[in-house]
Each structure stands twice: as C-alpha cells, then as structure tokens.
Coordinates of C-alpha atoms in Angstrom, one line a residue:
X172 CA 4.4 -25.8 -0.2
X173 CA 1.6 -24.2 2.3
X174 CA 0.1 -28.2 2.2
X175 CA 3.4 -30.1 2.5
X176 CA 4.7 -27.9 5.2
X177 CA 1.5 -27.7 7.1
X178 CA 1.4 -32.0 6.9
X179 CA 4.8 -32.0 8.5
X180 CA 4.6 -29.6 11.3
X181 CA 1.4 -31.3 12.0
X182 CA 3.0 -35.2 12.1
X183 CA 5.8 -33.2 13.7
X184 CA 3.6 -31.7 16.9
X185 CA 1.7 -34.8 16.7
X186 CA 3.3 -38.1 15.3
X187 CA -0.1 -40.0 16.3
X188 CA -2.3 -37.7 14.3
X189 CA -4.0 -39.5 11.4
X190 CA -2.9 -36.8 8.5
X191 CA -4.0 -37.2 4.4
X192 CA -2.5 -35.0 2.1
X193 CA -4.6 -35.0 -1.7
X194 CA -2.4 -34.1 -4.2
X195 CA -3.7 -33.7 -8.1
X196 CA -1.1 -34.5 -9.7
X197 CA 1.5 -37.4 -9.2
X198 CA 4.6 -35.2 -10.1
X199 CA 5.7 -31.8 -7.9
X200 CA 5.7 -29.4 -11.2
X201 CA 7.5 -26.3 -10.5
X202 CA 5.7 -23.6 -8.9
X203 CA 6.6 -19.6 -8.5
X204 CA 7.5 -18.5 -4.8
X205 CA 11.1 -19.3 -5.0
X206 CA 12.5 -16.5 -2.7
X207 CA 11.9 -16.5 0.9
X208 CA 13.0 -13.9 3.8
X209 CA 13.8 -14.0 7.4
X210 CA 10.8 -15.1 8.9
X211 CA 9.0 -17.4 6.6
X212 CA 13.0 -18.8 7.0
X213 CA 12.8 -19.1 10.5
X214 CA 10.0 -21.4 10.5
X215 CA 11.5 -23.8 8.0
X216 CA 14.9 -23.8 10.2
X217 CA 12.6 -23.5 13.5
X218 CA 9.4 -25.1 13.4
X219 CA 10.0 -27.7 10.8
X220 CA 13.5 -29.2 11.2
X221 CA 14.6 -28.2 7.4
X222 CA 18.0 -26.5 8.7
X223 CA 19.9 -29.1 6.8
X224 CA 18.0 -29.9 4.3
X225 CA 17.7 -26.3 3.0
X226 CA 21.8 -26.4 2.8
X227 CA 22.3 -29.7 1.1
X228 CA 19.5 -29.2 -1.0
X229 CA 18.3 -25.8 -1.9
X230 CA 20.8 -22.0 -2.1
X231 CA 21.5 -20.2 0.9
X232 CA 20.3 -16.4 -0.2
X233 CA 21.8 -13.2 0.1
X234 CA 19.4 -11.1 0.5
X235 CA 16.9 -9.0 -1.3
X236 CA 19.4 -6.8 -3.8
X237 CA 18.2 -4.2 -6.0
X238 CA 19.2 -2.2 -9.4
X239 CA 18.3 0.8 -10.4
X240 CA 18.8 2.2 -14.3
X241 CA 18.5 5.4 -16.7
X242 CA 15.1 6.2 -18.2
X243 CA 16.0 4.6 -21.5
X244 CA 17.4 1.2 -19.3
X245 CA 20.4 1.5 -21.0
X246 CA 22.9 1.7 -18.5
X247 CA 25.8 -1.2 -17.9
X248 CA 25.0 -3.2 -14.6
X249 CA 28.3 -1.6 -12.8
X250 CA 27.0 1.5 -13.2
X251 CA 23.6 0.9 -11.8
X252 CA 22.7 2.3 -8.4
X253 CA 22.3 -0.6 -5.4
X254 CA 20.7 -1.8 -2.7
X255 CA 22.4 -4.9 -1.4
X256 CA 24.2 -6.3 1.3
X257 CA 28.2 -7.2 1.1
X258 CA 27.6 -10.8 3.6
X259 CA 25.3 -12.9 3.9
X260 CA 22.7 -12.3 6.7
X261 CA 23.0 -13.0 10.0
X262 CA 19.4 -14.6 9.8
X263 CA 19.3 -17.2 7.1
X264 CA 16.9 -17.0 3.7
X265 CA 16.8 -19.6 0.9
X266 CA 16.1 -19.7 -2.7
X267 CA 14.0 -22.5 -3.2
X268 CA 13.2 -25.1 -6.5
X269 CA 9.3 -25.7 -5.7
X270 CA 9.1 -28.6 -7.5
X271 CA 11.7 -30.0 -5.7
X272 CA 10.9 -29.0 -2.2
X273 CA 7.2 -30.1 -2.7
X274 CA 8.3 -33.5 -3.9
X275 CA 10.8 -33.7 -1.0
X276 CA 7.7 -32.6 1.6
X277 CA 5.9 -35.8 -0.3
X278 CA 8.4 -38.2 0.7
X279 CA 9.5 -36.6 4.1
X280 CA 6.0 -36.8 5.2
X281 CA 5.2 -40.3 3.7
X282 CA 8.5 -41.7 5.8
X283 CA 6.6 -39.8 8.9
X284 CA 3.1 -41.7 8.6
X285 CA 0.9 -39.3 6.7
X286 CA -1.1 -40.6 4.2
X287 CA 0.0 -38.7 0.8
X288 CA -2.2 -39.3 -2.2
X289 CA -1.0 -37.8 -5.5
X290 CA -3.2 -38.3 -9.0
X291 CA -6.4 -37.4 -7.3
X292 CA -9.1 -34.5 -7.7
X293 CA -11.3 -33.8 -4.7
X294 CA -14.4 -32.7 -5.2
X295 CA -17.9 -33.5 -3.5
X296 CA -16.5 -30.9 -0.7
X297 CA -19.5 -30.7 2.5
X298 CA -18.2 -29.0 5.1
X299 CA -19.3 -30.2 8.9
X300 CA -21.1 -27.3 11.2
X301 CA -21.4 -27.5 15.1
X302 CA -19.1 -30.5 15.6
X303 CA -19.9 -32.4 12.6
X304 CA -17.0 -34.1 10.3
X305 CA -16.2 -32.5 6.8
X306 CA -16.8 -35.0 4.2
X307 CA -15.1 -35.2 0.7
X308 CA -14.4 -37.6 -2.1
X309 CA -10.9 -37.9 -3.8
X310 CA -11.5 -39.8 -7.6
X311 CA -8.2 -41.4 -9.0
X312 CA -7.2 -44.2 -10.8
X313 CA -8.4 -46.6 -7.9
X314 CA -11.6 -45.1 -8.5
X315 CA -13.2 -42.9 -6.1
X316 CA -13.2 -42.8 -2.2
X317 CA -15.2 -41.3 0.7
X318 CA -13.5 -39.3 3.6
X319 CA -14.5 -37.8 6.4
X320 CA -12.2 -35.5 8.6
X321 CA -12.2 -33.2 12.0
X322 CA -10.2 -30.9 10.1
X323 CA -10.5 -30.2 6.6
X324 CA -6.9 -27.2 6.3
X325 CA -7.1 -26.3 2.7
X326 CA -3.8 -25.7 0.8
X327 CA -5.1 -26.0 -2.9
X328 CA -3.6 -22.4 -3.7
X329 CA -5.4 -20.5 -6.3
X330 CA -8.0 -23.3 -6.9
X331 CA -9.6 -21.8 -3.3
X332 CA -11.6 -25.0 -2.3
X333 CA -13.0 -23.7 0.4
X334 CA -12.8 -19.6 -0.6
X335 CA -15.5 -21.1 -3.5
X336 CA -17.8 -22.7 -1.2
X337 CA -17.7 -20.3 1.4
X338 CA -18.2 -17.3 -0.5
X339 CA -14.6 -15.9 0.8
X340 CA -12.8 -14.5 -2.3
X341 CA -12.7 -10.8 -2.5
X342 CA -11.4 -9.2 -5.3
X343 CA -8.7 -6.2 -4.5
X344 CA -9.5 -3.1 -6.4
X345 CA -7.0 -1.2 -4.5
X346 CA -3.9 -3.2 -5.9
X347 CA -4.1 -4.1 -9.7
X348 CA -1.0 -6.1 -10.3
X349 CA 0.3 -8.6 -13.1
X350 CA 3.2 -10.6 -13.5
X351 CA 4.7 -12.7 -16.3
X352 CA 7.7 -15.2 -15.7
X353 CA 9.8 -18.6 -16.6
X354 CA 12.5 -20.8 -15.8
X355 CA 15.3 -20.3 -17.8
X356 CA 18.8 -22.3 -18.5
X357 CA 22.3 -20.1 -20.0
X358 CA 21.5 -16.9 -18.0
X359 CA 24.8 -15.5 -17.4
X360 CA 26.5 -15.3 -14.0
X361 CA 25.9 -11.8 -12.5
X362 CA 29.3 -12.6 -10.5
X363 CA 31.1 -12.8 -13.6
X364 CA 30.4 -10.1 -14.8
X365 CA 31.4 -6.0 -14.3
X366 CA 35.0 -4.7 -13.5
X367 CA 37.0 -5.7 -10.0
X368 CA 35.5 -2.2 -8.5
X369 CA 31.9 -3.6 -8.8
X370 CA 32.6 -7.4 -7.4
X371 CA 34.9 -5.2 -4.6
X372 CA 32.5 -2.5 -3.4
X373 CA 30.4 -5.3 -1.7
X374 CA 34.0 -7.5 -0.9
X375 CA 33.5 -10.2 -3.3
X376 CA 29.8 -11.7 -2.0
X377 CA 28.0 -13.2 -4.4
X378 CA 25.2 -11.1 -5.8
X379 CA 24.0 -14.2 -7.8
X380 CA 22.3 -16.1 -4.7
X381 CA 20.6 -13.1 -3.8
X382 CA 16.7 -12.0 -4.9
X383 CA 18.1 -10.0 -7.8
X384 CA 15.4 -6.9 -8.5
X385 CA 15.9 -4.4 -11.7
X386 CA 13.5 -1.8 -11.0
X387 CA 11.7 0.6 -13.3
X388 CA 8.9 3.0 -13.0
X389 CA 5.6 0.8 -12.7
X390 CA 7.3 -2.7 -12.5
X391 CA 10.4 -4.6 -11.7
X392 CA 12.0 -7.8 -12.7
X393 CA 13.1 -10.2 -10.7
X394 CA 16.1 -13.2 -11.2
X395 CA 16.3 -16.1 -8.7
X396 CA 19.3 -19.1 -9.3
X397 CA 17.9 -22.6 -8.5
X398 CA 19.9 -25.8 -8.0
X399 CA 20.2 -27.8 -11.6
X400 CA 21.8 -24.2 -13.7
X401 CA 18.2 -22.8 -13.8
X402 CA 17.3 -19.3 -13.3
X403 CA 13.7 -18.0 -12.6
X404 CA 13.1 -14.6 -14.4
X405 CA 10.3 -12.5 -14.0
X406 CA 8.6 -9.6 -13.8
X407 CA 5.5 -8.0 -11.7
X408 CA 4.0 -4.5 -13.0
X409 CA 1.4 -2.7 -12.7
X410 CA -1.7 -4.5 -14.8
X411 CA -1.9 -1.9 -16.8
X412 CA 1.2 -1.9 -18.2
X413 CA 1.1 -5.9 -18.7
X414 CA 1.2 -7.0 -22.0
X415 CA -0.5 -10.4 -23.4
X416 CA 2.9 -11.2 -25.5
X417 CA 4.8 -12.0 -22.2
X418 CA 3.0 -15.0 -22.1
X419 CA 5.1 -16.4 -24.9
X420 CA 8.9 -17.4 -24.0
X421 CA 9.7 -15.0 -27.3
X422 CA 7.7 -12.1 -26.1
X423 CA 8.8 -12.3 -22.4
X424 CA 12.4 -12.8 -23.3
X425 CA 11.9 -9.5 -26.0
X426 CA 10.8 -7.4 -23.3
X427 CA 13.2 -8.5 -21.1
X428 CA 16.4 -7.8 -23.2
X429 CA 15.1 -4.3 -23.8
X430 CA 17.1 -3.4 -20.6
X431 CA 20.6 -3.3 -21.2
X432 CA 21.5 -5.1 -18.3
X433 CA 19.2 -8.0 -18.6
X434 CA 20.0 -8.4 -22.6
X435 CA 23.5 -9.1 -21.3
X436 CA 22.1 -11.7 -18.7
X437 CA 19.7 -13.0 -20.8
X438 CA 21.9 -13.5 -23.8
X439 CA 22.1 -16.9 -23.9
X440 CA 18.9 -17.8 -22.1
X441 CA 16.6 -20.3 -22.9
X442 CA 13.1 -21.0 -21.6
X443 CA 12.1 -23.9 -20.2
X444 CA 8.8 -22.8 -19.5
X445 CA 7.3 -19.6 -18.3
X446 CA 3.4 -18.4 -17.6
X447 CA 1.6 -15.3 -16.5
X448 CA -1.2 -14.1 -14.5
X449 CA -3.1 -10.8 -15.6
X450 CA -3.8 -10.2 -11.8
X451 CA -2.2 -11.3 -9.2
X452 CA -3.5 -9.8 -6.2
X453 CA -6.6 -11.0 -4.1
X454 CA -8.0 -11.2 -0.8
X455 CA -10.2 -13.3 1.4
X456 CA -13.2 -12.7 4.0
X457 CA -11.4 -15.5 6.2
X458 CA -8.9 -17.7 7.3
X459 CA -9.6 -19.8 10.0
X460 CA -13.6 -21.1 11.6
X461 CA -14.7 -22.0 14.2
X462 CA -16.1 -25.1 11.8
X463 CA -12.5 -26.4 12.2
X464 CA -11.8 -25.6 9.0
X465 CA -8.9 -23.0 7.8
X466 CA -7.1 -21.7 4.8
X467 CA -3.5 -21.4 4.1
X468 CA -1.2 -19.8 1.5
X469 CA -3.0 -19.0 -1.7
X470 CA -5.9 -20.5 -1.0
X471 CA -6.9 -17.6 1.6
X472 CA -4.6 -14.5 -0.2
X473 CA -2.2 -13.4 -2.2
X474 CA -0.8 -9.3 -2.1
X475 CA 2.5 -8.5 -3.9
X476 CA 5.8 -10.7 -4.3
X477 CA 8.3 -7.6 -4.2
X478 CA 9.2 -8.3 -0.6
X479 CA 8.8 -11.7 -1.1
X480 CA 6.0 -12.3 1.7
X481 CA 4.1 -16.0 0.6
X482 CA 6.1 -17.9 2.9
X483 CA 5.7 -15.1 5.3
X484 CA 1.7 -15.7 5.2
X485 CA 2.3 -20.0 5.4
X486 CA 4.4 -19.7 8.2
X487 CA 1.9 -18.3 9.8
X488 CA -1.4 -19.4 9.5
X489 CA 0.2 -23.1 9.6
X490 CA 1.6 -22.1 12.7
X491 CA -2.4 -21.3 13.9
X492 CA -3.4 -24.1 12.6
X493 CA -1.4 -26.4 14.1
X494 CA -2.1 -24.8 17.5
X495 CA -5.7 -24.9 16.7
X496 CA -5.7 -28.9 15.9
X497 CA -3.4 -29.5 18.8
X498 CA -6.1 -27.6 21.5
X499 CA -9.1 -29.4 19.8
X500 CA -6.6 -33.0 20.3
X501 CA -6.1 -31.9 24.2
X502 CA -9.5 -31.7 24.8
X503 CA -10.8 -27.9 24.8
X504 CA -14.1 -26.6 24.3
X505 CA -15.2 -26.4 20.8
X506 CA -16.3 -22.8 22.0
X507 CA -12.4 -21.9 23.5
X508 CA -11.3 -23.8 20.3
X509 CA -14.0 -21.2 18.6
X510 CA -13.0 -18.4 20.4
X511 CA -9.2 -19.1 19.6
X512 CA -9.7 -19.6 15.5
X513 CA -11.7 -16.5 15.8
X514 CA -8.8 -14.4 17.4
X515 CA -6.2 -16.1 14.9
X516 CA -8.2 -15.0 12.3
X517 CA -8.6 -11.0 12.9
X518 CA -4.9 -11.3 13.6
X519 CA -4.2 -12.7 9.7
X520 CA -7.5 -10.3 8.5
X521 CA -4.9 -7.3 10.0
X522 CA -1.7 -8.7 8.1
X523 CA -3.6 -9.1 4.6
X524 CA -4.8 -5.4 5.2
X525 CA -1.4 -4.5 6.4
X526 CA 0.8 -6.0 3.5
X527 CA -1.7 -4.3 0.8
X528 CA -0.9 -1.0 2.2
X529 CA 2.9 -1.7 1.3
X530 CA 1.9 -1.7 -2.4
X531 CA -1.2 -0.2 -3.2
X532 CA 0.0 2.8 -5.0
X533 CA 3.2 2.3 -4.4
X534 CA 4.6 1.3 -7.7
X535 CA 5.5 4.4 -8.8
X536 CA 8.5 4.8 -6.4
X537 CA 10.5 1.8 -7.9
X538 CA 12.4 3.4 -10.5
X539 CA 14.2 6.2 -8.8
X540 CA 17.0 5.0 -6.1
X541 CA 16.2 8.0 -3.6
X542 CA 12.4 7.0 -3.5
X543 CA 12.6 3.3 -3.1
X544 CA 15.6 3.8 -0.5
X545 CA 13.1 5.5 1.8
X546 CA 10.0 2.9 1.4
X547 CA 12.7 0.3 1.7
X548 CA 13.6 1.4 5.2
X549 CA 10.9 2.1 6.0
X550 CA 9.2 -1.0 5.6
X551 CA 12.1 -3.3 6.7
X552 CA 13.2 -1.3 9.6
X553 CA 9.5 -2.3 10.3
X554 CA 9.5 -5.5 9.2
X555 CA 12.6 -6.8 11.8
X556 CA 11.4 -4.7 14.4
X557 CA 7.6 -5.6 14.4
X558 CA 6.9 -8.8 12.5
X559 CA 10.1 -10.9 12.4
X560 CA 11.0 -10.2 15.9
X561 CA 7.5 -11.2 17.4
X562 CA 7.3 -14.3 14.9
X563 CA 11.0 -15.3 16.1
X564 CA 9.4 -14.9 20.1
X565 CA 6.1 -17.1 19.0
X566 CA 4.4 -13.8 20.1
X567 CA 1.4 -14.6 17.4
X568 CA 0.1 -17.6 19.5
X569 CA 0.2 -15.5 22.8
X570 CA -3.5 -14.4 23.4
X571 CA -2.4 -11.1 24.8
X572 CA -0.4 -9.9 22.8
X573 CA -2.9 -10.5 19.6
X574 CA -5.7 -8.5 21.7
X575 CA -2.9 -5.9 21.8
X576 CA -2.3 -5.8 18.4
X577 CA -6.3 -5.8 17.3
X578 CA -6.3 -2.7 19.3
X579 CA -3.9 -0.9 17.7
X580 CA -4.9 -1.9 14.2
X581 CA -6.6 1.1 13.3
X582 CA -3.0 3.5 14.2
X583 CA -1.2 0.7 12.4
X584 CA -3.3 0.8 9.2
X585 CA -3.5 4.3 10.0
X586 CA 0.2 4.8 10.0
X587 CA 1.0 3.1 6.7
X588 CA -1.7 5.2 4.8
X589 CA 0.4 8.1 5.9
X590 CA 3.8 7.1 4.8
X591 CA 2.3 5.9 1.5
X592 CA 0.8 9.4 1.1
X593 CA 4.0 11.0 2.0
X594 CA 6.0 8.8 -0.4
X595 CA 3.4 9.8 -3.2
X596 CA 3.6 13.7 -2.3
X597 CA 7.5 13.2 -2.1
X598 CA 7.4 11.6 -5.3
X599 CA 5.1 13.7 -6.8
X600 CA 7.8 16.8 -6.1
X601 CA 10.8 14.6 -7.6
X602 CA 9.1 14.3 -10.7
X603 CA 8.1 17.8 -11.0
X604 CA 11.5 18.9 -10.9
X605 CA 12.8 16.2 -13.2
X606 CA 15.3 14.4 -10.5
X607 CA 13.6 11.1 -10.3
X608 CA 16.4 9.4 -11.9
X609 CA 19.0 12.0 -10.2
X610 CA 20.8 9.2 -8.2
X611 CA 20.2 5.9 -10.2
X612 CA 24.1 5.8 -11.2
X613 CA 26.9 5.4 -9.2
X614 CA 25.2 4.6 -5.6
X615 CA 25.4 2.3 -3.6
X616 CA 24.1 1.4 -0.4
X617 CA 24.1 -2.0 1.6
X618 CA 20.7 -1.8 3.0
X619 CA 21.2 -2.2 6.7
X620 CA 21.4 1.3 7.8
X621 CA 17.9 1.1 9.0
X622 CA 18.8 -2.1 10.7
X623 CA 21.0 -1.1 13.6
X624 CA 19.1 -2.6 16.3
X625 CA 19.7 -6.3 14.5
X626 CA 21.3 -7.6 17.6
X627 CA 17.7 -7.5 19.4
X628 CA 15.6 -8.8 16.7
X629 CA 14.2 -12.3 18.8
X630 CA 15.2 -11.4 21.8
X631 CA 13.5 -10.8 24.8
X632 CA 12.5 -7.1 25.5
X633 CA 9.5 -5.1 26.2
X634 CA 6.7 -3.1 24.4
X635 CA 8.0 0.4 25.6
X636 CA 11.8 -0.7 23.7
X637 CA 9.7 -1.8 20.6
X638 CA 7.9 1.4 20.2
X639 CA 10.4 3.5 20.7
X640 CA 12.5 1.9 17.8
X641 CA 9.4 2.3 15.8
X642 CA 8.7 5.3 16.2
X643 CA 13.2 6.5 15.7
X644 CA 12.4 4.2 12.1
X645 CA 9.4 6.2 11.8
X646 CA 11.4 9.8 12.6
X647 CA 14.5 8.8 10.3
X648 CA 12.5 8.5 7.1
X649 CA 10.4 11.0 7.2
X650 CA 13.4 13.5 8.1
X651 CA 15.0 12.1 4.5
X652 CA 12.0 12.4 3.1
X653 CA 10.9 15.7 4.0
X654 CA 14.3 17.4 3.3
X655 CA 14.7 15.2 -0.6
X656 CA 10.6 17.3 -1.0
X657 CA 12.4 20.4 0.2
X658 CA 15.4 20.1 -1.3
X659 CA 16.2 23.1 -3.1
X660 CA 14.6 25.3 -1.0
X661 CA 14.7 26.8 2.7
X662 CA 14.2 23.8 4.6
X663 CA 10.9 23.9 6.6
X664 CA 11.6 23.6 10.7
X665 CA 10.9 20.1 11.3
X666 CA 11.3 19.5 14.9
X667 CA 11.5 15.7 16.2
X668 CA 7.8 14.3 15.9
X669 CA 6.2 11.7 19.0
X670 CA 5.0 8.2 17.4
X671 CA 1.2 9.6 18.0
X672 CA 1.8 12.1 15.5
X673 CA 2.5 8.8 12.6
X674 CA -0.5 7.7 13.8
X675 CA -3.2 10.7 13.8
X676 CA -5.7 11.9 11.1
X677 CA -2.8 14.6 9.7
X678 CA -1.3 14.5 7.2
X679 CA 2.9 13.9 7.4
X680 CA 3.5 16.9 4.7

C-alpha cells in the first residue's frame, strides 16, 4: 500500500516522471492494515483521487467503536459498556481489503505510465552518495536486469531494504507488543444481533462497518468486515501475554471464543488464513537522506495498531517524498533538496517518538471503561486538534511551521510522559480499591464529547486558537482523572491549570 500509493501520487504530481514499481510477487496477497482514520483518509480522498473508488469498491467505516466486559468476559454484547459513535463521521474512514486495493494500485498505476513489475526479487542494492544514481538488480523469470535511479523510495515493509543496509532498524524496548490474527468467513453480523434497546441507543447505525475493539486488561481484539463476507479478526497484547498456539486457526479461534461475546460472533467462523508476529513494534534511525533516498510505511516504523495509525505514517512520509522528488525535478540545490529531506525527517523522527508514547505502558488501561475513556480523549481530542487538522491544512510541508514544531518537541514529548504517568497513578488507585471494572456494564458513550470543536478541524485559524483548545483538552481530562483517583475522598482543590503546567518537569498528581 505505502509503494502503490506513493507510485500514484508521484505519476499523479508528475505524469512525465519515469516511475518503476518492483513487486515480489505477481499476486496482491492479503496484507493486515485494513482500518484507516481521518487523516491517513484524507489523503486517499485528497491527494490521491480515490474518493470514488473507496465507495464502489472498499466499506465506508464508522468509526473506531469499543467494548468493554466483566473480569471473567462473560458478559452478553448488549450489556457491554461502549465507546462508539451513533452516525457516521463527518470526515470519511474506510475499511480496506489489501489485497484488493494493492492489486487495484497495480493496475491504476500501469493505465498511468509507471512501469510495475510483479514476480521479481531485488537485490544487489548500492546506494548513490553526493549525486550519484542508486543501482539495483530485479531477477525474474526474464532473467535478471540492471537499474539505476535518482530516487531509490523504499516501500518493501518489514523486509527494510534500506533499514538493512543502512544500519537504521532500532529495536523498541519501551513497547513489547504481539499480535495474532486471520481472515475469517461466517462471523455473525454484530447488527443482528442484541435486543431493539441496543441497535436504538446509537439510532440504528451500523456497528458492523466500524473498527470493532473488545478490550481486556493487557490486550484487545479487534473485528474489521471486508468486501466478499470476510471478516478480519485479531488481537494485539502485550508480548508477554502472547501465546505460540494463536498461530494456528484452532488455537486463535479457542482463545478467541473464550469471550462470551466473541464465541457468539465467532460461532460459525472459519479461517481462511491467519498469522502472527511475536513483536510488532520497531523503530528506525531515519526516514528520508539527503542521498535521495527515503523510507515509507513499514519499511521505516511500525508502533501500535490500536488507533489505527499505518496509513497515518504513509500519508505522510509519501507526502515528503513526493515534495522532495518534485524540488529535485524543478531544479533546487542538492544542498536545499538536503536541507529539506533533513527537516522532513526530524519532523517524522518526532511523530515515531510521539505515537510510542501513546502506548508504551499504556496497556493496562484497556480493560476498564473509565480508564480508557480518559486516554481516549485525550489522545483524540489531540489527534483532531493537532495532527489531523495541520495534515488537512498541508501544514507538514510548510517550513515554518515544522521549525515550530521541532521546538516544541521536548514540551510535547514532555506532555505525553505526563499524562501516561497520570493515567498509570490513576490506574494504579482504581485497582487498589477494586473498581476497575466498576463501569464496564451498562455505559455508553458516543465518543465525541471531546470533539466539540469539529467544525474547525481544517480550517483556517491561528496558533494562539490551537493552543488554547489544547490546553481546555488537556484541563478536561485531567479534572476527570484527578476526581475518578480521588473519588471517595475529600476532593483535593484543583484549581484550573495554564498549558505550561502539562508541559513542566512536575508531576500532574
């Protein structure tokens, strides 16, 4: 996807640019990364043209949606606590088949003059210093062949081309996750199922095109429909509670069903094929060089898919890219083409530290409604106000405003270490008095209370508007989470705190 996309913005921009695609294999197999948000969404619909296609071809989603259960998992899905809207967005999403979206991207770019070759390996990788071309050699059943290229943008995912011969890949101590999955046919419709009071409490939308989550303590499990009656189930956890069964459609399926709410989805289910990866997370020493080389999707990082981010990440360091091959084509400096792949990539260093910092630690919230309510607006109040809405503005190509945001990456890292240590001291108190689960029946909330400012999301407005929404997001949660750590006590006098005071050394509690 981070390849196909990439080819087509690029032939796109530039419809005289000679662009080659080397593809492995000569069929699009199917490939996690189904569920994409707002603003890897907005570059499909934006930046590459796919409006229609994602209609006519792919589901429309509804969200992120989330369910919440008993200790034991046995509660019926009605009675599950929720997070999850009651109409679709106002800014699209899409649930997307991979392995048909890749093999549409084939074709689509074929009809628009780049050079796709499937069935090859390419190996022999030298890449060009100081001006010099990158040279490779792709072997398939024609034999082998020589190329040589001004840009050499690798997309080869977890393979990491480049990340090998570069010394880039960086293990991520901080964030030991693991995830097991499959595509599955017969999974029951979620619409179907529950008493008129559940399909009414969110007027009659359908849950089943939405990013279905069913948390627990340590993990989570998600459900994704895809065109042709196939589901996607999986779930991510941390690795140490990841189990080498899950690998097998019996033992995945087994753990599965031990949830009362999945066994009744899952009833009928039956794998077409499933796999697993012992650790998912990763991170990279680069993206972009002033070589004219870069990286994109998991070929430079991976963090966590509970938020769904991949897309996020390929929108864009594509979107540099593409800037970066179309300044080189108009004639700048290779030192101002230098200078510009250098600021790109301390921007994308900061997001990769950034989105880490959502889940490092974090995992232990999931399973109680009242704890993942308050990391969930958190971090997509701040999401809308801080990452969609400059993405939607093209404010990551504007030099300035990535200077600005370099400067205040230590207050922004800094900021997230302190919610994450509030949420764990918050959580930490729940658990001592035995009210994690307290709420995890009967509730339900449609997740855009921390949203109200919607209506400016991609709209013009200044820095002084965008800080003082962060810091009334900021205020908002740690009010509910300060009073849910005091609860059942006098309340400590918490007067309104100043965005600074997020920011600082101190801690929040």
């Amino acid at each position: 996807m981070a390849g196909g996309t990439l080819a087509r913005q690029l032939a796109l921009r530039m419809p005289d640019l000679h662009v080659g695609v080397f593809e492995r294999t000569d069929e699009a197999p199917h490939k996690l990364g189904e569920s994409m948000v707002e603003l890897s969404s907005n570059y499909f619909v934006r930046k590459l043209g796919l409006s229609s296609y994602l209609y006519d071809r792919q589901y429309p989603k509804n969200g992120l949606r989330f369910f919440f259960d008993s200790p034991s998992l046995d509660q019926p899905l009605a009675a599950m606590s929720e997070i999850g809207s009651e109409a679709l967005p106002f800014h699209p999403a899409f649930q997307i088949d991979r392995a048909t979206l890749d093999a549409d991207l084939r074709a689509m770019n074929a009809r628009a003059g780049v050079r796709v070759r499937t069935g090859v390996r390419v190996h022999d990788v030298a890449l060009g210093e100081g001006g010099e071309p990158h040279r490779f050699t792709a072997t398939g059943r024609d034999g082998a062949e020589r190329f040589e290229a001004r840009w050499l943008l690798d997309a080869s995912g977890r393979t990491r081309v480049v990340a090998k011969l570069r010394g880039l890949h960086e293990p991520e101590p901080g964030l030991a996750n693991a995830s097991a999955w499959g595509r599955f046919e017969g999974v029951a419709d979620v619409d179907a199922l529950g008493d008129g009071a559940f399909r009414e409490r969110v007027r009659h939308t359908t849950r089943r095109l939405s990013t279905l989550h069913f948390l627990r303590e340590g993990a989570w499990v998600w459900l994704i429909p895809l065109r042709g009656g196939v589901t996607s189930v999986g779930i991510v956890c941390e690795a140490a509670r990841w189990r080498p069964e899950w690998r097998t459609p019996e033992g995945l399926l087994g753990m599965l069903r031990e949830q009362r709410a999945l066994a009744e989805l899952l009833a009928d289910a039956k794998a077409v094929d499933t796999g697993a990866y012992a650790r998912l997370a990763y991170r990279t020493k680069r993206f972009f060089s002033r070589d004219r080389w870069g990286c994109t999707g998991e070929s430079a990082c991976f963090t966590d898919p509970f938020y769904s981010p991949g897309a996020d990440f390929i929108a864009l360091e594509n979107d540099m890219l593409c800037d970066l091959v179309e300044r080189d084509r108009a004639g700048e400096s290779l030192d101002a083409v230098g200078a510009r792949a250098d600021l790109y990539d301390a921007f994308m260093r900061m997001r990769q530290e950034a989105a880490l910092r959502l889940y490092r630690g974090q995992y232990g919230l999931l399973g109680s409604y009242e704890l993942c309510k308050l990391k969930w607006d958190n971090d997509v109040g701040a999401y809308y106000n801080l990452w969609v809405d400059a993405y939607m503005r093209d404010l990551h190509l504007d030099e300035a405003w990535l200077r600005g945001q370099l400067a205040q990456q230590p207050f922004v890292l800094r900021a997230l270490d302190n919610f994450a240590a509030l949420f764990a001291k918050v959580e930490a108190e729940v658990r001592r008095r035995g009210t994690y689960h307290a709420r995890n029946a009967g509730e339900w909330n449609n997740g855009r209370d921390c949203l109200w400012f919607m209506g400016e999301v991609g709209q013009p407005r200044d820095e002084a508007r965008v800080l003082a929404l962060t810091e009334e997001i900021f205020q908002r949660v740690f009010a509910r989470a300060a009073a849910l750590h005091d609860e059942g006590r006098a309340p400590a006098s918490r007067p309104p705190r100043a965005l600074a005071s997020f920011l600082g050394p101190k801690p929040l509690l």
